Amino acid sequence: MISKAFATKTISLKKYGITNAKVNYQLSPEDLHEITLKNETGAEASSGTLAVNTGEFTGRSPKDRFIVKDEITKDKVWWGDINIPFDADKFDTLYKKVTDYLSGKELYVRDCYACADKQYQLNIRAINEYAWSNLFVYNMFLRPGEDALEDFKEDWTIINAPGFKANPKEDGTRQHNFAILNFKRKIVLIGGTGYTGEIKKGIFSALNFLLPVYGDTLPMHCSANVGKKGDTSIFFGLSGTGKTTLSADPDRKLIGDDEHGWTAENTVFNFEGGCYAKVIDLSAEKEPEIYGAIKKGALLENVVMDKKGVVDFSDTSITQNTRVSYPIYHIKHIQQPSIGYMPKNIFFLTADAFGVLPPIAKLTPGQAAYHFISGYTAKVAGTEEGVDEPVPSFSACFGAPFMPLHPTSYAEMLSKKMKEANVNVWLVNTGWTGGPYGIGKRMELKYTRAIIKAAMNGDLEDVNHKTYHVHSVFGVAQPRTCPNVPDEVLYPRLTWNDDKAYYKKAHQLANAFKENFKKFEANANKETKDGGPLV
């Protein structure tokens, strides 16, 4: 924790174009908590946690995320619907409007950094309009000691003005909110939205460009943990696939739950100093680690509380994307510092609502690159009248909205690192078995845990014709047996009791994979192309 001495340190924001502001520098979480209550911009939950409403936006706005197109980015960024170009002159004009807006206000400034590996450390200064936004910064980024603050020099600056609204016609934005990365000026400029996730994802997106372009480090949207023997496991997965649940293992230490780098020296380091978890339907029984982390110092977003401050985690009347941020030290079993060595296993988690993928399959380097580029999971349908089929969902590299480079760049880096480190890559289906959504049932968590434990223990490593079966549609090697898992569970076809229906659905999903991959084919190498479905 930062000493109270730094709360009174005087700093100037003049170099940013912000004048006559009252600057609150490096305030403690307790101070930010109390200021938020005093300003009536938040309330205290019965757990002692600060709860706020982020306003109009309760999630990211991907169509309003931009990257300034200049000599640094123009030939490297994968421009399109995900990475939307923004004019440099328009940025400068908008930046001046935002800093003029912040001038004369009471602001909250924090110096912090990203990347637990000191070799890759990115120093950050965050300038926030709201006290609770600054608490989010404290929770989510790494916290420098007092000595480091004496001569701290930022590499990047976050300017966060939720109350400022852009004029799209004048400013070049799509609507009044925006999140813009400027690599030349090293600024993340955020306005018109109070959703705190834009803050962390801005820096994450910057690192996703900087680490591979200026080094041999693969940025990853994943969680990671380490075993007692020092073996590191990495978990990729989109929302709802069990990434946080499965990486929070009491027998292993958590490195981090969302954003990591994999270096040329085969270390895996956390970008962050905290966790940002969904809390929809949270309970102490289902998610004891997250539930226990919600205490004084944490920040709840968009939850519903009663008059006594008791949170109803099942209430989604504000949003389904209810969240909590907390410093990683709120979790008991953590790796300190947040660095792992000897990457041994990578798990691609998918909630397959088609019910056709095996609960676990071992992937070749080419298959790993293909599935990494695809980033598959499925959205459960049935919420609209007449729609009763699952919908395939693909997000390249399991985090397309934050990847400035072409997905094949990251996939080929992953494939190269897999070979160099001799790491195992597994496709794990945490979704449906015995039929698609509406007919089958969700894979039992106890079986998924047993499967992952067996993979980590080396019980599934021997791939040959006796221990593995090659799936006739997807070409992946699925084990015939696994400790503490019934053999029939490992064969999705057998759980259906209807071969014709199973293969019809399997071909439907395989065709969705192939259709999605068409946009990457021109940039993919032969090994990656050959890693797709066989049909």
Short mmCIF file of C-alpha atoms in Angstrom, two decimals:
data_model
loop_
_atom_site.label_atom_id
_atom_site.label_comp_id
_atom_site.label_asym_id
_atom_site.label_seq_id
_atom_site.Cartn_x
_atom_site.Cartn_y
_atom_site.Cartn_z
CA MET A 1 0.00 0.00 0.00
CA ILE A 2 1.17 3.53 -0.78
CA SER A 3 1.88 5.66 2.27
CA LYS A 4 -0.24 8.68 3.12
CA ALA A 5 2.76 10.87 2.29
CA PHE A 6 2.13 10.45 -1.37
CA ALA A 7 -1.48 11.56 -1.05
CA THR A 8 -0.18 15.10 -0.37
CA LYS A 9 2.55 15.12 -3.03
CA THR A 10 2.03 18.00 -5.45
CA ILE A 11 2.19 17.27 -9.18
CA SER A 12 1.33 19.40 -12.17
CA LEU A 13 -0.78 18.30 -15.14
CA LYS A 14 0.24 21.30 -17.25
CA LYS A 15 2.29 19.19 -19.68
CA TYR A 16 -0.91 17.34 -20.59
CA GLY A 17 -2.75 20.59 -21.26
CA ILE A 18 -4.76 20.33 -18.04
CA THR A 19 -4.66 23.52 -15.97
CA ASN A 20 -6.05 24.78 -12.65
CA ALA A 21 -7.09 21.27 -11.59
CA LYS A 22 -7.15 20.08 -8.01
CA VAL A 23 -4.97 16.98 -8.22
CA ASN A 24 -5.43 14.09 -5.81
CA TYR A 25 -2.27 12.01 -6.30
CA GLN A 26 -1.88 8.37 -5.35
CA LEU A 27 -4.75 8.27 -2.88
CA SER A 28 -5.26 5.09 -0.90
CA PRO A 29 -8.18 2.75 -1.71
CA GLU A 30 -9.75 3.76 1.59
CA ASP A 31 -9.64 7.45 0.67
CA LEU A 32 -11.11 6.81 -2.79
CA HIS A 33 -13.84 4.70 -1.22
CA GLU A 34 -14.77 7.45 1.23
CA ILE A 35 -14.66 10.21 -1.40
CA THR A 36 -17.03 8.22 -3.62
CA LEU A 37 -19.49 7.83 -0.75
CA LYS A 38 -19.17 11.51 0.17
CA ASN A 39 -19.82 12.57 -3.44
CA GLU A 40 -22.82 10.20 -3.53
CA THR A 41 -21.45 8.53 -6.67
CA GLY A 42 -21.43 5.09 -5.08
CA ALA A 43 -22.77 3.07 -2.16
CA GLU A 44 -21.33 0.56 0.27
CA ALA A 45 -22.42 -3.08 0.11
CA SER A 46 -22.92 -5.14 3.25
CA SER A 47 -19.54 -6.78 2.57
CA GLY A 48 -17.85 -3.37 2.87
CA THR A 49 -17.29 -3.27 -0.90
CA LEU A 50 -17.81 -0.06 -2.86
CA ALA A 51 -20.59 -0.42 -5.47
CA VAL A 52 -21.06 1.99 -8.39
CA ASN A 53 -23.21 2.34 -11.47
CA THR A 54 -21.16 3.04 -14.61
CA GLY A 55 -24.05 4.85 -16.29
CA GLU A 56 -25.13 4.55 -19.89
CA PHE A 57 -22.46 2.00 -20.77
CA THR A 58 -22.20 -1.22 -18.77
CA GLY A 59 -19.79 -2.91 -21.18
CA ARG A 60 -17.25 -2.15 -23.84
CA SER A 61 -18.35 -0.40 -27.02
CA PRO A 62 -16.21 -2.10 -29.72
CA LYS A 63 -17.51 0.07 -32.57
CA ASP A 64 -16.25 3.13 -30.70
CA ARG A 65 -12.69 1.89 -30.18
CA PHE A 66 -10.17 3.51 -32.51
CA ILE A 67 -6.44 3.48 -33.27
CA VAL A 68 -4.74 6.57 -34.67
CA LYS A 69 -3.42 5.76 -38.13
CA ASP A 70 0.10 7.15 -38.49
CA GLU A 71 3.60 6.12 -39.56
CA ILE A 72 3.85 3.68 -36.64
CA THR A 73 0.58 1.86 -37.21
CA LYS A 74 -0.43 2.29 -40.86
CA ASP A 75 1.47 -0.73 -42.23
CA LYS A 76 1.28 -2.98 -39.15
CA VAL A 77 -2.26 -2.81 -37.75
CA TRP A 78 -4.94 -5.14 -39.15
CA TRP A 79 -7.43 -2.41 -40.08
CA GLY A 80 -11.13 -3.17 -40.30
CA ASP A 81 -14.22 -3.49 -38.11
CA ILE A 82 -12.11 -4.37 -35.06
CA ASN A 83 -9.23 -1.91 -35.47
CA ILE A 84 -10.93 1.23 -36.76
CA PRO A 85 -8.57 3.99 -38.01
CA PHE A 86 -8.70 7.49 -36.54
CA ASP A 87 -7.19 10.61 -38.07
CA ALA A 88 -4.19 12.04 -36.19
CA ASP A 89 -5.30 15.66 -36.59
CA LYS A 90 -8.79 14.77 -35.36
CA PHE A 91 -7.20 13.12 -32.33
CA ASP A 92 -5.19 16.24 -31.50
CA THR A 93 -8.31 18.40 -31.68
CA LEU A 94 -10.37 16.01 -29.58
CA TYR A 95 -7.55 15.65 -27.05
CA LYS A 96 -7.51 19.44 -26.62
CA LYS A 97 -11.28 19.43 -26.00
CA VAL A 98 -10.96 16.70 -23.35
CA THR A 99 -8.09 18.38 -21.51
CA ASP A 100 -9.93 21.72 -21.59
CA TYR A 101 -12.94 19.92 -20.12
CA LEU A 102 -10.82 18.46 -17.31
CA SER A 103 -9.10 21.76 -16.53
CA GLY A 104 -10.38 23.36 -13.34
CA LYS A 105 -11.87 20.08 -12.06
CA GLU A 106 -10.92 17.91 -9.11
CA LEU A 107 -9.02 14.94 -10.60
CA TYR A 108 -7.48 11.70 -9.41
CA VAL A 109 -4.01 10.72 -10.64
CA ARG A 110 -2.24 7.40 -10.16
CA ASP A 111 1.16 6.12 -11.22
CA CYS A 112 1.28 2.38 -11.76
CA TYR A 113 2.62 -0.12 -14.25
CA ALA A 114 1.77 -3.17 -16.35
CA CYS A 115 3.81 -6.38 -16.77
CA ALA A 116 5.11 -8.25 -13.73
CA ASP A 117 8.35 -9.10 -15.56
CA LYS A 118 10.54 -6.03 -14.98
CA GLN A 119 12.19 -6.48 -18.40
CA TYR A 120 8.86 -5.63 -20.06
CA GLN A 121 7.49 -3.15 -17.52
CA LEU A 122 5.28 -0.39 -18.95
CA ASN A 123 4.95 2.63 -16.65
CA ILE A 124 1.48 4.20 -16.72
CA ARG A 125 0.00 7.44 -15.43
CA ALA A 126 -3.79 7.45 -15.16
CA ILE A 127 -5.71 10.73 -14.94
CA ASN A 128 -9.31 10.06 -13.88
CA GLU A 129 -12.31 12.33 -13.60
CA TYR A 130 -13.95 10.07 -10.99
CA ALA A 131 -12.53 8.73 -7.73
CA TRP A 132 -13.97 5.26 -8.26
CA SER A 133 -12.33 5.02 -11.70
CA ASN A 134 -9.02 5.68 -9.95
CA LEU A 135 -9.80 2.88 -7.48
CA PHE A 136 -10.25 0.57 -10.48
CA VAL A 137 -6.79 1.61 -11.70
CA TYR A 138 -5.33 0.82 -8.25
CA ASN A 139 -6.95 -2.61 -8.29
CA MET A 140 -6.13 -3.63 -11.86
CA PHE A 141 -2.60 -2.43 -12.50
CA LEU A 142 0.62 -3.24 -10.66
CA ARG A 143 1.40 -1.02 -7.72
CA PRO A 144 4.92 0.51 -7.48
CA GLY A 145 6.64 0.86 -4.14
CA GLU A 146 7.44 4.21 -2.56
CA ASP A 147 11.00 4.25 -3.88
CA ALA A 148 9.81 3.77 -7.47
CA LEU A 149 7.39 6.69 -7.15
CA GLU A 150 10.16 9.15 -6.28
CA ASP A 151 11.45 9.32 -9.86
CA PHE A 152 8.56 7.68 -11.72
CA LYS A 153 8.40 8.47 -15.45
CA GLU A 154 5.39 7.28 -17.38
CA ASP A 155 5.68 5.47 -20.72
CA TRP A 156 1.95 5.75 -21.45
CA THR A 157 -0.82 8.03 -20.19
CA ILE A 158 -4.49 7.18 -19.71
CA ILE A 159 -6.82 10.19 -19.78
CA ASN A 160 -10.26 9.10 -18.63
CA ALA A 161 -13.16 11.61 -18.82
CA PRO A 162 -16.51 9.78 -18.56
CA GLY A 163 -18.43 13.05 -18.32
CA PHE A 164 -17.12 14.45 -21.62
CA LYS A 165 -19.24 13.81 -24.69
CA ALA A 166 -17.83 14.11 -28.19
CA ASN A 167 -19.60 15.75 -31.10
CA PRO A 168 -19.40 13.06 -33.83
CA LYS A 169 -19.71 15.51 -36.72
CA GLU A 170 -16.86 17.66 -35.45
CA ASP A 171 -14.68 15.08 -33.72
CA GLY A 172 -14.71 12.12 -36.11
CA THR A 173 -16.21 9.67 -33.61
CA ARG A 174 -19.20 7.43 -34.31
CA GLN A 175 -21.16 8.73 -31.33
CA HIS A 176 -20.43 10.66 -28.14
CA ASN A 177 -18.32 7.96 -26.45
CA PHE A 178 -14.85 6.83 -27.57
CA ALA A 179 -11.69 4.95 -26.60
CA ILE A 180 -8.71 5.89 -28.78
CA LEU A 181 -5.13 4.58 -28.80
CA ASN A 182 -2.39 6.86 -30.07
CA PHE A 183 0.92 4.97 -30.35
CA LYS A 184 2.92 8.01 -31.42
CA ARG A 185 1.80 10.13 -28.46
CA LYS A 186 1.49 7.06 -26.18
CA ILE A 187 -1.96 8.01 -24.96
CA VAL A 188 -5.17 6.13 -24.26
CA LEU A 189 -7.97 8.72 -24.52
CA ILE A 190 -11.36 7.68 -23.13
CA GLY A 191 -14.51 9.80 -22.98
CA GLY A 192 -18.27 9.54 -22.75
CA THR A 193 -18.30 6.18 -20.94
CA GLY A 194 -17.89 5.27 -17.30
CA TYR A 195 -17.34 1.57 -18.01
CA THR A 196 -13.98 0.86 -16.38
CA GLY A 197 -13.14 -2.08 -18.64
CA GLU A 198 -12.20 0.42 -21.35
CA ILE A 199 -9.27 1.52 -19.15
CA LYS A 200 -7.65 -1.89 -18.80
CA LYS A 201 -8.44 -2.99 -22.34
CA GLY A 202 -6.82 0.17 -23.70
CA ILE A 203 -3.46 -0.76 -22.15
CA PHE A 204 -3.95 -4.44 -23.02
CA SER A 205 -4.48 -3.48 -26.68
CA ALA A 206 -1.34 -1.33 -26.63
CA LEU A 207 0.72 -4.23 -25.25
CA ASN A 208 -0.75 -6.56 -27.86
CA PHE A 209 0.91 -4.33 -30.45
CA LEU A 210 4.12 -3.41 -28.65
CA LEU A 211 5.24 -6.82 -27.35
CA PRO A 212 5.23 -8.77 -30.64
CA VAL A 213 6.26 -5.85 -32.88
CA TYR A 214 9.24 -4.77 -30.77
CA GLY A 215 10.18 -8.14 -29.29
CA ASP A 216 9.51 -11.86 -29.33
CA THR A 217 6.82 -11.87 -26.64
CA LEU A 218 3.38 -13.29 -27.35
CA PRO A 219 0.54 -11.35 -25.65
CA MET A 220 -2.31 -13.59 -24.58
CA HIS A 221 -5.91 -13.10 -23.43
CA CYS A 222 -5.79 -15.96 -20.94
CA SER A 223 -5.54 -17.00 -17.32
CA ALA A 224 -2.52 -18.88 -15.95
CA ASN A 225 -1.51 -20.86 -12.89
CA VAL A 226 1.50 -22.79 -11.66
CA GLY A 227 1.82 -26.19 -9.97
CA LYS A 228 3.95 -27.32 -7.05
CA LYS A 229 6.65 -28.55 -9.46
CA GLY A 230 6.82 -25.14 -11.14
CA ASP A 231 4.90 -26.20 -14.26
CA THR A 232 2.79 -23.44 -15.80
CA SER A 233 -0.63 -23.95 -17.37
CA ILE A 234 -2.36 -21.43 -19.61
CA PHE A 235 -6.15 -21.19 -20.11
CA PHE A 236 -7.66 -19.45 -23.13
CA GLY A 237 -11.42 -19.04 -23.36
CA LEU A 238 -14.18 -16.60 -24.14
CA SER A 239 -16.82 -15.50 -21.63
CA GLY A 240 -18.78 -18.40 -20.16
CA THR A 241 -16.26 -21.14 -20.91
CA GLY A 242 -14.90 -21.49 -17.35
CA LYS A 243 -11.53 -19.73 -17.70
CA THR A 244 -11.58 -18.10 -14.27
CA THR A 245 -13.19 -21.09 -12.54
CA LEU A 246 -10.75 -23.68 -13.86
CA SER A 247 -7.60 -21.61 -13.33
CA ALA A 248 -8.54 -20.86 -9.70
CA ASP A 249 -7.33 -24.23 -8.40
CA PRO A 250 -6.60 -24.54 -4.65
CA ASP A 251 -3.78 -26.99 -5.45
CA ARG A 252 -2.06 -24.50 -7.75
CA LYS A 253 -1.06 -20.83 -7.49
CA LEU A 254 -2.79 -18.22 -9.66
CA ILE A 255 -0.47 -16.13 -11.84
CA GLY A 256 -3.32 -14.04 -13.25
CA ASP A 257 -6.83 -14.37 -14.61
CA ASP A 258 -6.93 -12.42 -17.89
CA GLU A 259 -3.84 -11.00 -19.60
CA HIS A 260 -0.32 -12.44 -19.93
CA GLY A 261 2.85 -12.39 -21.99
CA TRP A 262 4.93 -15.41 -23.05
CA THR A 263 8.58 -14.41 -23.50
CA ALA A 264 11.43 -15.77 -25.60
CA GLU A 265 12.91 -17.06 -22.32
CA ASN A 266 9.75 -19.18 -21.82
CA THR A 267 8.43 -17.25 -18.87
CA VAL A 268 4.75 -16.32 -18.57
CA PHE A 269 4.03 -13.04 -16.79
CA ASN A 270 0.84 -11.30 -15.72
CA PHE A 271 0.13 -7.89 -17.24
CA GLU A 272 -2.05 -6.88 -14.32
CA GLY A 273 -2.13 -6.48 -10.58
CA GLY A 274 -5.74 -7.52 -10.09
CA CYS A 275 -8.77 -9.35 -11.38
CA TYR A 276 -11.90 -8.14 -13.17
CA ALA A 277 -14.49 -10.87 -12.81
CA LYS A 278 -18.08 -11.29 -13.86
CA VAL A 279 -20.38 -11.75 -10.86
CA ILE A 280 -23.61 -12.83 -12.52
CA ASP A 281 -25.13 -15.64 -10.42
CA LEU A 282 -22.06 -15.60 -8.17
CA SER A 283 -22.18 -17.72 -5.01
CA ALA A 284 -19.74 -18.82 -2.35
CA GLU A 285 -20.37 -22.43 -3.33
CA LYS A 286 -19.71 -22.05 -7.09
CA GLU A 287 -16.92 -19.43 -7.03
CA PRO A 288 -15.44 -19.33 -3.50
CA GLU A 289 -12.25 -17.49 -4.53
CA ILE A 290 -14.07 -14.65 -6.30
CA TYR A 291 -16.82 -14.48 -3.68
CA GLY A 292 -14.22 -14.20 -0.91
CA ALA A 293 -12.38 -11.42 -2.78
CA ILE A 294 -15.43 -9.13 -2.66
CA LYS A 295 -14.60 -7.11 0.43
CA LYS A 296 -13.33 -3.66 1.41
CA GLY A 297 -11.08 -2.41 -1.39
CA ALA A 298 -12.95 -4.17 -4.19
CA LEU A 299 -15.20 -2.33 -6.63
CA LEU A 300 -18.58 -3.73 -7.70
CA GLU A 301 -20.15 -2.44 -10.90
CA ASN A 302 -23.82 -2.31 -11.87
CA VAL A 303 -25.08 -4.78 -9.28
CA VAL A 304 -28.46 -4.49 -7.55
CA MET A 305 -28.52 -4.16 -3.73
CA ASP A 306 -31.32 -3.97 -1.20
CA LYS A 307 -31.61 -1.22 1.45
CA LYS A 308 -29.20 -3.11 3.72
CA GLY A 309 -26.56 -3.31 1.01
CA VAL A 310 -27.04 -7.01 0.34
CA VAL A 311 -26.20 -7.74 -3.30
CA ASP A 312 -28.52 -9.89 -5.41
CA PHE A 313 -26.04 -11.44 -7.83
CA SER A 314 -28.87 -13.03 -9.82
CA ASP A 315 -30.46 -9.65 -10.62
CA THR A 316 -29.55 -8.61 -14.17
CA SER A 317 -31.99 -5.71 -14.41
CA ILE A 318 -29.10 -3.24 -14.97
CA THR A 319 -26.94 -5.56 -17.08
CA GLN A 320 -25.86 -9.18 -17.42
CA ASN A 321 -22.29 -7.88 -17.37
CA THR A 322 -22.14 -7.21 -13.63
CA ARG A 323 -18.50 -7.02 -12.52
CA VAL A 324 -16.05 -6.75 -9.65
CA SER A 325 -12.45 -5.56 -9.69
CA TYR A 326 -10.09 -6.36 -6.84
CA PRO A 327 -6.32 -6.45 -6.26
CA ILE A 328 -4.85 -9.89 -6.81
CA TYR A 329 -3.82 -10.12 -3.17
CA HIS A 330 -7.51 -10.58 -2.30
CA ILE A 331 -7.00 -14.15 -3.63
CA LYS A 332 -5.33 -16.61 -1.23
CA HIS A 333 -3.37 -18.85 -3.59
CA ILE A 334 -1.29 -16.52 -5.78
CA GLN A 335 2.14 -16.65 -7.35
CA GLN A 336 4.42 -13.84 -6.17
CA PRO A 337 5.68 -12.17 -8.28
CA SER A 338 3.10 -13.00 -10.95
CA ILE A 339 5.51 -14.92 -13.18
CA GLY A 340 5.51 -18.58 -14.20
CA TYR A 341 8.18 -20.71 -15.80
CA MET A 342 8.25 -23.91 -17.85
CA PRO A 343 4.92 -23.60 -19.75
CA LYS A 344 3.74 -27.19 -19.95
CA ASN A 345 0.06 -27.19 -20.90
CA ILE A 346 -2.25 -24.87 -22.81
CA PHE A 347 -6.01 -25.33 -22.65
CA PHE A 348 -8.39 -23.86 -25.24
CA LEU A 349 -11.76 -23.77 -23.46
CA THR A 350 -14.93 -23.81 -25.53
CA ALA A 351 -18.56 -24.10 -24.46
CA ASP A 352 -19.74 -26.08 -27.49
CA ALA A 353 -23.54 -25.79 -27.48
CA PHE A 354 -23.68 -28.07 -30.54
CA GLY A 355 -22.56 -30.89 -28.24
CA VAL A 356 -20.23 -32.50 -30.79
CA LEU A 357 -16.69 -31.68 -29.64
CA PRO A 358 -15.00 -34.16 -27.26
CA PRO A 359 -14.50 -33.09 -23.63
CA ILE A 360 -10.75 -33.05 -24.31
CA ALA A 361 -8.56 -33.49 -27.39
CA LYS A 362 -4.85 -33.09 -27.95
CA LEU A 363 -3.88 -30.71 -30.76
CA THR A 364 -0.94 -30.69 -33.14
CA PRO A 365 0.89 -27.36 -33.62
CA GLY A 366 -1.07 -26.77 -36.85
CA GLN A 367 -4.38 -27.58 -35.17
CA ALA A 368 -3.45 -25.35 -32.24
CA ALA A 369 -2.78 -22.43 -34.58
CA TYR A 370 -6.07 -23.07 -36.43
CA HIS A 371 -8.17 -23.22 -33.26
CA PHE A 372 -6.32 -20.24 -31.79
CA ILE A 373 -7.14 -18.15 -34.85
CA SER A 374 -10.74 -19.41 -34.76
CA GLY A 375 -11.37 -18.75 -31.05
CA TYR A 376 -14.58 -20.77 -31.03
CA THR A 377 -17.35 -20.97 -28.49
CA ALA A 378 -21.13 -20.99 -28.95
CA LYS A 379 -23.88 -18.63 -27.93
CA VAL A 380 -26.91 -20.38 -26.53
CA ALA A 381 -30.01 -19.55 -28.53
CA GLY A 382 -33.64 -19.81 -27.48
CA THR A 383 -34.14 -16.27 -26.25
CA GLU A 384 -35.95 -15.24 -29.44
CA GLU A 385 -39.19 -16.74 -30.67
CA GLY A 386 -38.63 -19.52 -33.19
CA VAL A 387 -34.86 -19.76 -32.54
CA ASP A 388 -33.88 -23.06 -30.92
CA GLU A 389 -30.43 -23.69 -32.39
CA PRO A 390 -27.06 -22.77 -30.84
CA VAL A 391 -25.15 -20.05 -32.66
CA PRO A 392 -21.38 -20.48 -33.29
CA SER A 393 -19.28 -17.56 -32.09
CA PHE A 394 -15.69 -16.94 -33.20
CA SER A 395 -13.26 -14.42 -31.70
CA ALA A 396 -9.76 -14.64 -33.17
CA CYS A 397 -7.03 -15.47 -30.64
CA PHE A 398 -9.79 -15.68 -27.99
CA GLY A 399 -9.70 -11.88 -27.81
CA ALA A 400 -10.18 -10.31 -31.26
CA PRO A 401 -11.38 -6.90 -29.97
CA PHE A 402 -7.95 -6.27 -28.41
CA MET A 403 -5.63 -7.58 -31.15
CA PRO A 404 -4.17 -4.80 -33.35
CA LEU A 405 -2.14 -7.19 -35.55
CA HIS A 406 -3.48 -9.80 -37.96
CA PRO A 407 -4.55 -12.92 -36.00
CA THR A 408 -2.16 -15.15 -37.97
CA SER A 409 0.75 -13.15 -36.52
CA TYR A 410 -0.21 -14.24 -33.01
CA ALA A 411 -1.12 -17.80 -34.09
CA GLU A 412 2.22 -18.41 -35.78
CA MET A 413 4.03 -17.05 -32.71
CA LEU A 414 2.04 -19.47 -30.56
CA SER A 415 2.85 -22.41 -32.84
CA LYS A 416 6.56 -21.52 -32.79
CA LYS A 417 6.63 -21.24 -29.00
CA MET A 418 4.73 -24.53 -28.65
CA LYS A 419 7.42 -26.34 -30.60
CA GLU A 420 10.32 -24.65 -28.83
CA ALA A 421 8.93 -25.32 -25.36
CA ASN A 422 7.49 -28.75 -26.25
CA VAL A 423 4.20 -27.66 -24.68
CA ASN A 424 0.96 -29.64 -24.92
CA VAL A 425 -2.13 -27.91 -26.30
CA TRP A 426 -5.58 -29.26 -25.46
CA LEU A 427 -9.04 -28.41 -26.76
CA VAL A 428 -11.48 -28.70 -23.84
CA ASN A 429 -15.25 -28.65 -24.30
CA THR A 430 -16.96 -27.28 -21.20
CA GLY A 431 -20.25 -27.09 -23.10
CA TRP A 432 -22.83 -29.70 -23.96
CA THR A 433 -22.77 -33.48 -24.21
CA GLY A 434 -25.43 -36.04 -25.19
CA GLY A 435 -26.94 -33.63 -27.71
CA PRO A 436 -27.01 -29.90 -28.45
CA TYR A 437 -28.33 -27.23 -26.12
CA GLY A 438 -31.98 -28.01 -25.36
CA ILE A 439 -31.50 -31.76 -25.70
CA GLY A 440 -28.19 -32.66 -24.08
CA LYS A 441 -26.77 -31.44 -20.79
CA ARG A 442 -23.83 -29.28 -19.72
CA MET A 443 -20.57 -31.15 -19.15
CA GLU A 444 -20.21 -31.90 -15.45
CA LEU A 445 -17.61 -29.67 -13.80
CA LYS A 446 -16.17 -32.64 -11.87
CA TYR A 447 -15.33 -34.36 -15.17
CA THR A 448 -13.75 -31.24 -16.65
CA ARG A 449 -11.64 -30.78 -13.53
CA ALA A 450 -10.57 -34.44 -13.63
CA ILE A 451 -9.67 -34.19 -17.32
CA ILE A 452 -7.55 -31.06 -16.80
CA LYS A 453 -5.86 -32.60 -13.77
CA ALA A 454 -5.02 -35.73 -15.80
CA ALA A 455 -3.54 -33.60 -18.59
CA MET A 456 -1.44 -31.63 -16.10
CA ASN A 457 -0.24 -34.83 -14.42
CA GLY A 458 0.92 -36.27 -17.74
CA ASP A 459 -1.67 -39.05 -17.75
CA LEU A 460 -2.82 -38.18 -21.29
CA GLU A 461 0.48 -37.42 -23.02
CA ASP A 462 1.12 -40.71 -24.82
CA VAL A 463 -0.55 -40.19 -28.19
CA ASN A 464 -0.74 -43.42 -30.20
CA HIS A 465 -3.39 -45.58 -31.81
CA LYS A 466 -4.00 -47.49 -28.58
CA THR A 467 -4.66 -44.55 -26.28
CA TYR A 468 -6.18 -42.01 -28.69
CA HIS A 469 -8.88 -41.97 -31.34
CA VAL A 470 -8.74 -39.45 -34.20
CA HIS A 471 -12.08 -37.69 -34.61
CA SER A 472 -13.39 -38.37 -38.12
CA VAL A 473 -14.79 -34.83 -38.61
CA PHE A 474 -12.43 -32.52 -36.69
CA GLY A 475 -9.25 -34.64 -36.95
CA VAL A 476 -8.30 -34.07 -33.30
CA ALA A 477 -6.89 -36.83 -31.09
CA GLN A 478 -9.31 -37.69 -28.28
CA PRO A 479 -8.19 -40.00 -25.44
CA ARG A 480 -9.95 -43.32 -25.03
CA THR A 481 -9.57 -43.33 -21.25
CA CYS A 482 -8.98 -40.79 -18.50
CA PRO A 483 -8.71 -41.27 -14.71
CA ASN A 484 -11.98 -40.54 -12.85
CA VAL A 485 -13.95 -40.01 -16.08
CA PRO A 486 -16.28 -42.70 -17.54
CA ASP A 487 -15.04 -43.86 -20.95
CA GLU A 488 -18.35 -43.09 -22.64
CA VAL A 489 -18.11 -39.42 -21.60
CA LEU A 490 -14.93 -39.11 -23.69
CA TYR A 491 -16.82 -40.11 -26.87
CA PRO A 492 -19.40 -37.43 -27.72
CA ARG A 493 -20.94 -39.62 -30.45
CA LEU A 494 -21.73 -42.37 -27.93
CA THR A 495 -23.46 -39.94 -25.58
CA TRP A 496 -25.95 -39.00 -28.32
CA ASN A 497 -27.37 -42.50 -29.06
CA ASP A 498 -28.09 -41.25 -32.60
CA ASP A 499 -25.16 -41.43 -35.04
CA LYS A 500 -26.98 -39.76 -37.91
CA ALA A 501 -28.04 -36.76 -35.82
CA TYR A 502 -24.57 -36.48 -34.28
CA TYR A 503 -22.71 -36.38 -37.58
CA LYS A 504 -25.21 -33.96 -39.10
CA LYS A 505 -24.58 -31.53 -36.26
CA ALA A 506 -20.79 -32.16 -36.35
CA HIS A 507 -20.66 -31.33 -40.07
CA GLN A 508 -22.73 -28.20 -39.43
CA LEU A 509 -20.17 -26.96 -36.91
CA ALA A 510 -17.23 -28.00 -39.12
CA ASN A 511 -18.67 -25.95 -41.98
CA ALA A 512 -19.04 -22.94 -39.64
CA PHE A 513 -15.32 -23.27 -38.76
CA LYS A 514 -14.36 -23.37 -42.43
CA GLU A 515 -16.57 -20.43 -43.36
CA ASN A 516 -15.13 -18.33 -40.54
CA PHE A 517 -11.55 -19.25 -41.49
CA LYS A 518 -11.90 -17.97 -45.05
CA LYS A 519 -11.02 -14.44 -43.95
CA PHE A 520 -7.68 -15.66 -42.56
CA GLU A 521 -6.62 -18.09 -45.31
CA ALA A 522 -4.62 -15.61 -47.36
CA ASN A 523 -2.29 -14.93 -44.42
CA ALA A 524 -2.12 -18.44 -42.94
CA ASN A 525 0.68 -20.92 -43.65
CA LYS A 526 0.04 -24.48 -44.88
CA GLU A 527 0.48 -26.08 -41.47
CA THR A 528 -2.22 -23.85 -39.99
CA LYS A 529 -4.60 -24.39 -42.91
CA ASP A 530 -4.21 -28.16 -42.55
CA GLY A 531 -5.17 -27.92 -38.88
CA GLY A 532 -8.87 -27.43 -39.60
CA PRO A 533 -11.72 -29.96 -39.82
CA LEU A 534 -11.20 -32.89 -42.20
CA VAL A 535 -14.47 -32.37 -44.08
#
